[in-house]
């Protein structure tokens, strides 16, 4: 089972590196691309360094890969210009390209599962309601921290941070970003907690 996990992790890594190279080939804005894909560049080596002594569940690995793909696509086009977002904007008659909200939804979806996995495996919390509450709190903390990063980028780069912020003129962009992160966290818990529990009970995990 460990060999199978390593094989799938290797394939996912190759796919991620390929997508990263493709997204960075001719991005709309190089600085924005770097800011958007930096989490991928940091997390990917960490996953490889820890995959033997602290392997994650297959569900979590898959979610991290999907989130990385969303970040890299957003970095290539900038979030306000991703073609998928334009299609969604036309389909739902929206005032703006909503692709960044997909990213923020996953910004809650993935961290809540990360927090849940750490809390369960470390036996830090036994009550399921408290487990869900604390995992959501961690996801919202991650979302808030990212908004602080965007704020810092705006202060340091000024107008140069416009593409990274991707507010598209929305004065409530920060609040809606965190709301979508909350929605992602709750969605993950409602629909994937049982699957997550089954994978956590597998004997090949420490």
C-alpha positions as a printed NumPy array, in Angstrom:
array([[  0.   ,   0.   ,   0.   ],
       [  2.868,   2.351,   0.801],
       [  4.397,   1.564,  -2.618],
       [  1.081,   2.314,  -4.315],
       [  0.832,   5.648,  -2.482],
       [  4.385,   6.547,  -3.505],
       [  3.592,   5.714,  -7.134],
       [  0.511,   7.921,  -7.175],
       [  2.385,  10.686,  -5.386],
       [  5.134,  10.469,  -8.007],
       [  2.611,  10.75 , -10.832],
       [  0.864,  13.667,  -9.141],
       [  4.218,  15.361,  -8.632],
       [  5.145,  14.983, -12.297],
       [  1.766,  16.369, -13.317],
       [  2.155,  19.281, -10.904],
       [  5.651,  20.122, -12.14 ],
       [  4.409,  19.938, -15.729],
       [  1.502,  22.247, -14.992],
       [  3.803,  24.591, -13.106],
       [  6.151,  24.81 , -16.072],
       [  3.244,  25.354, -18.46 ],
       [  1.713,  28.079, -16.295],
       [  5.051,  29.857, -16.029],
       [  5.912,  29.632, -19.724],
       [  4.306,  32.92 , -20.736],
       [  2.148,  34.15 , -17.843],
       [  0.137,  37.33 , -18.15 ],
       [  2.198,  38.947, -15.389],
       [  5.383,  37.312, -14.118],
       [  5.306,  38.852, -10.627],
       [  1.664,  37.848, -10.127],
       [  2.421,  34.332, -11.34 ],
       [  5.213,  33.969,  -8.801],
       [  3.037,  35.211,  -5.955],
       [  0.2  ,  32.868,  -6.898],
       [  2.263,  29.691,  -7.385],
       [  4.656,  30.235,  -4.477],
       [  2.507,  28.045,  -2.154],
       [  2.853,  25.195,  -4.674],
       [  6.627,  25.61 ,  -4.761],
       [  6.745,  25.47 ,  -0.967],
       [  4.246,  22.665,  -0.316],
       [  5.426,  20.22 ,  -2.987],
       [  8.907,  19.647,  -1.463],
       [  7.357,  19.458,   2.013],
       [  5.012,  16.679,   0.89 ],
       [  7.915,  14.687,  -0.501],
       [ 10.058,  15.175,   2.576],
       [  7.248,  13.934,   4.835],
       [  5.518,  11.29 ,   2.7  ],
       [  7.316,   8.355,   4.358],
       [  7.254,   9.296,   8.024],
       [  3.931,  11.162,   7.919],
       [  1.943,  10.068,   4.848],
       [ -1.324,  11.854,   4.308],
       [ -4.594,  10.259,   3.264],
       [ -5.267,   9.794,  -0.431],
       [ -8.189,  12.195,  -0.129],
       [ -5.95 ,  14.945,   1.193],
       [ -3.26 ,  14.384,  -1.428],
       [ -5.898,  14.583,  -4.165],
       [ -7.394,  17.78 ,  -2.75 ],
       [ -3.981,  19.406,  -2.492],
       [ -3.296,  18.545,  -6.138],
       [ -6.586,  20.083,  -7.288],
       [ -5.926,  23.219,  -5.248],
       [ -2.433,  23.476,  -6.744],
       [ -3.888,  23.226, -10.257],
       [ -6.339,  26.044,  -9.507],
       [ -3.508,  28.221,  -8.173],
       [ -1.317,  27.582, -11.205],
       [ -4.092,  28.332, -13.675],
       [ -4.876,  31.535, -11.814],
       [ -1.208,  32.446, -11.834],
       [ -0.896,  31.937, -15.569],
       [ -3.825,  34.177, -16.521],
       [ -4.321,  36.159, -13.275],
       [ -7.571,  35.295, -11.52 ],
       [ -9.578,  38.038, -13.185],
       [ -8.714,  36.722, -16.673],
       [ -9.038,  32.937, -16.423],
       [-11.206,  31.737, -19.372],
       [-13.137,  29.309, -17.153],
       [-14.144,  32.281, -15.018],
       [-15.396,  34.185, -18.047],
       [-17.506,  31.17 , -19.006],
       [-18.994,  31.008, -15.498],
       [-19.568,  34.756, -15.542],
       [-21.57 ,  34.481, -18.762],
       [-23.399,  31.337, -17.671],
       [-24.635,  32.853, -14.399],
       [-24.87 ,  36.462, -15.622],
       [-22.375,  37.686, -13.024],
       [-20.83 ,  41.14 , -12.789],
       [-17.27 ,  39.825, -12.52 ],
       [-15.043,  36.873, -13.266],
       [-15.663,  34.502, -10.312],
       [-12.626,  32.256, -10.752],
       [-10.905,  33.665,  -7.665],
       [-13.852,  32.477,  -5.576],
       [-13.08 ,  28.909,  -6.648],
       [ -9.598,  29.422,  -5.247],
       [-10.919,  30.8  ,  -1.977],
       [-13.484,  27.993,  -1.717],
       [-10.611,  25.52 ,  -1.907],
       [ -8.671,  27.689,   0.527],
       [-11.224,  26.577,   3.089],
       [-11.871,  23.088,   1.691],
       [ -8.278,  21.857,   1.803],
       [ -7.009,  23.42 ,   5.072],
       [-10.035,  22.116,   6.995],
       [ -9.11 ,  18.562,   5.975],
       [ -5.454,  19.19 ,   6.824],
       [ -6.431,  20.457,  10.274],
       [ -8.866,  17.594,  10.77 ],
       [ -6.256,  14.998,   9.84 ],
       [ -3.647,  16.43 ,  12.2  ],
       [ -6.116,  16.729,  15.065],
       [ -7.436,  13.191,  14.621],
       [ -4.096,  11.486,  14.145],
       [ -2.569,  13.31 ,  17.077],
       [ -5.631,  12.449,  19.196],
       [ -5.83 ,  16.098,  20.199],
       [ -9.648,  16.17 ,  20.027],
       [-12.086,  13.33 ,  20.616],
       [-15.467,  15.057,  20.44 ],
       [-16.585,  15.228,  16.794],
       [-18.391,  18.541,  17.178],
       [-15.345,  20.171,  18.729],
       [-13.204,  18.591,  16.01 ],
       [-15.347,  20.184,  13.3  ],
       [-15.386,  23.538,  15.079],
       [-11.616,  23.68 ,  15.523],
       [-10.933,  22.52 ,  11.959],
       [-13.17 ,  25.291,  10.591],
       [-11.424,  27.809,  12.835],
       [ -8.07 ,  26.761,  11.407],
       [ -9.386,  27.068,   7.851],
       [-10.679,  30.581,   8.556],
       [ -7.347,  31.485,  10.162],
       [ -5.577,  30.377,   6.977],
       [ -7.976,  32.472,   4.906],
       [ -7.418,  35.515,   7.129],
       [ -3.636,  35.049,   6.95 ],
       [ -3.827,  35.019,   3.157],
       [ -5.806,  38.264,   3.211],
       [ -3.033,  39.742,   5.379],
       [ -0.53 ,  38.661,   2.725],
       [ -2.594,  40.376,   0.042],
       [ -2.759,  43.505,   2.188],
       [  1.009,  43.426,   2.675],
       [  1.55 ,  43.004,  -1.065],
       [ -0.69 ,  45.991,  -1.717],
       [  1.291,  48.129,   0.735],
       [  4.653,  47.061,  -0.683],
       [  3.853,  46.959,  -4.397],
       [  1.16 ,  49.589,  -4.656],
       [ -0.476,  49.519,  -8.08 ],
       [  1.773,  46.595,  -9.004],
       [ -0.252,  44.347,  -6.704],
       [ -3.534,  44.977,  -8.54 ],
       [ -3.403,  41.738, -10.548],
       [ -2.484,  39.717,  -7.455],
       [ -5.334,  41.168,  -5.413],
       [ -7.888,  40.533,  -8.159],
       [-10.595,  42.583,  -6.449],
       [-12.078,  43.677,  -9.792],
       [-13.421,  46.809,  -8.127],
       [-15.369,  44.906,  -5.442],
       [-15.132,  46.785,  -2.107],
       [-16.277,  43.643,  -0.258],
       [-13.824,  41.29 ,  -1.924],
       [-11.991,  40.42 ,   1.308],
       [-15.188,  39.57 ,   3.142],
       [-16.563,  37.477,   0.289],
       [-13.226,  35.66 ,  -0.043],
       [-13.429,  34.558,   3.582],
       [-17.096,  33.655,   3.198],
       [-16.238,  31.327,   0.306],
       [-13.43 ,  29.814,   2.379],
       [-15.96 ,  29.163,   5.14 ],
       [-18.297,  27.581,   2.603],
       [-15.481,  25.362,   1.349],
       [-14.609,  24.242,   4.866],
       [-18.2  ,  23.373,   5.726],
       [-18.692,  21.57 ,   2.404],
       [-15.62 ,  19.425,   2.997],
       [-16.8  ,  18.437,   6.466],
       [-20.376,  17.677,   5.408],
       [-19.575,  15.596,   2.34 ],
       [-16.141,  14.103,   3.003],
       [-15.827,  13.495,   6.757],
       [-16.928,   9.854,   6.502],
       [-14.552,   9.111,   3.64 ],
       [-11.802,  10.9  ,   5.532],
       [-12.515,   8.834,   8.642],
       [-12.353,   5.58 ,   6.672],
       [ -8.991,   6.507,   5.214],
       [ -7.664,   7.591,   8.603],
       [ -8.554,   4.173,  10.021],
       [ -6.453,   2.372,   7.418],
       [ -3.621,   0.424,   8.998],
       [ -0.947,   1.767,   6.666],
       [ -1.199,   5.159,   8.348],
       [  0.774,   5.701,  11.583]])
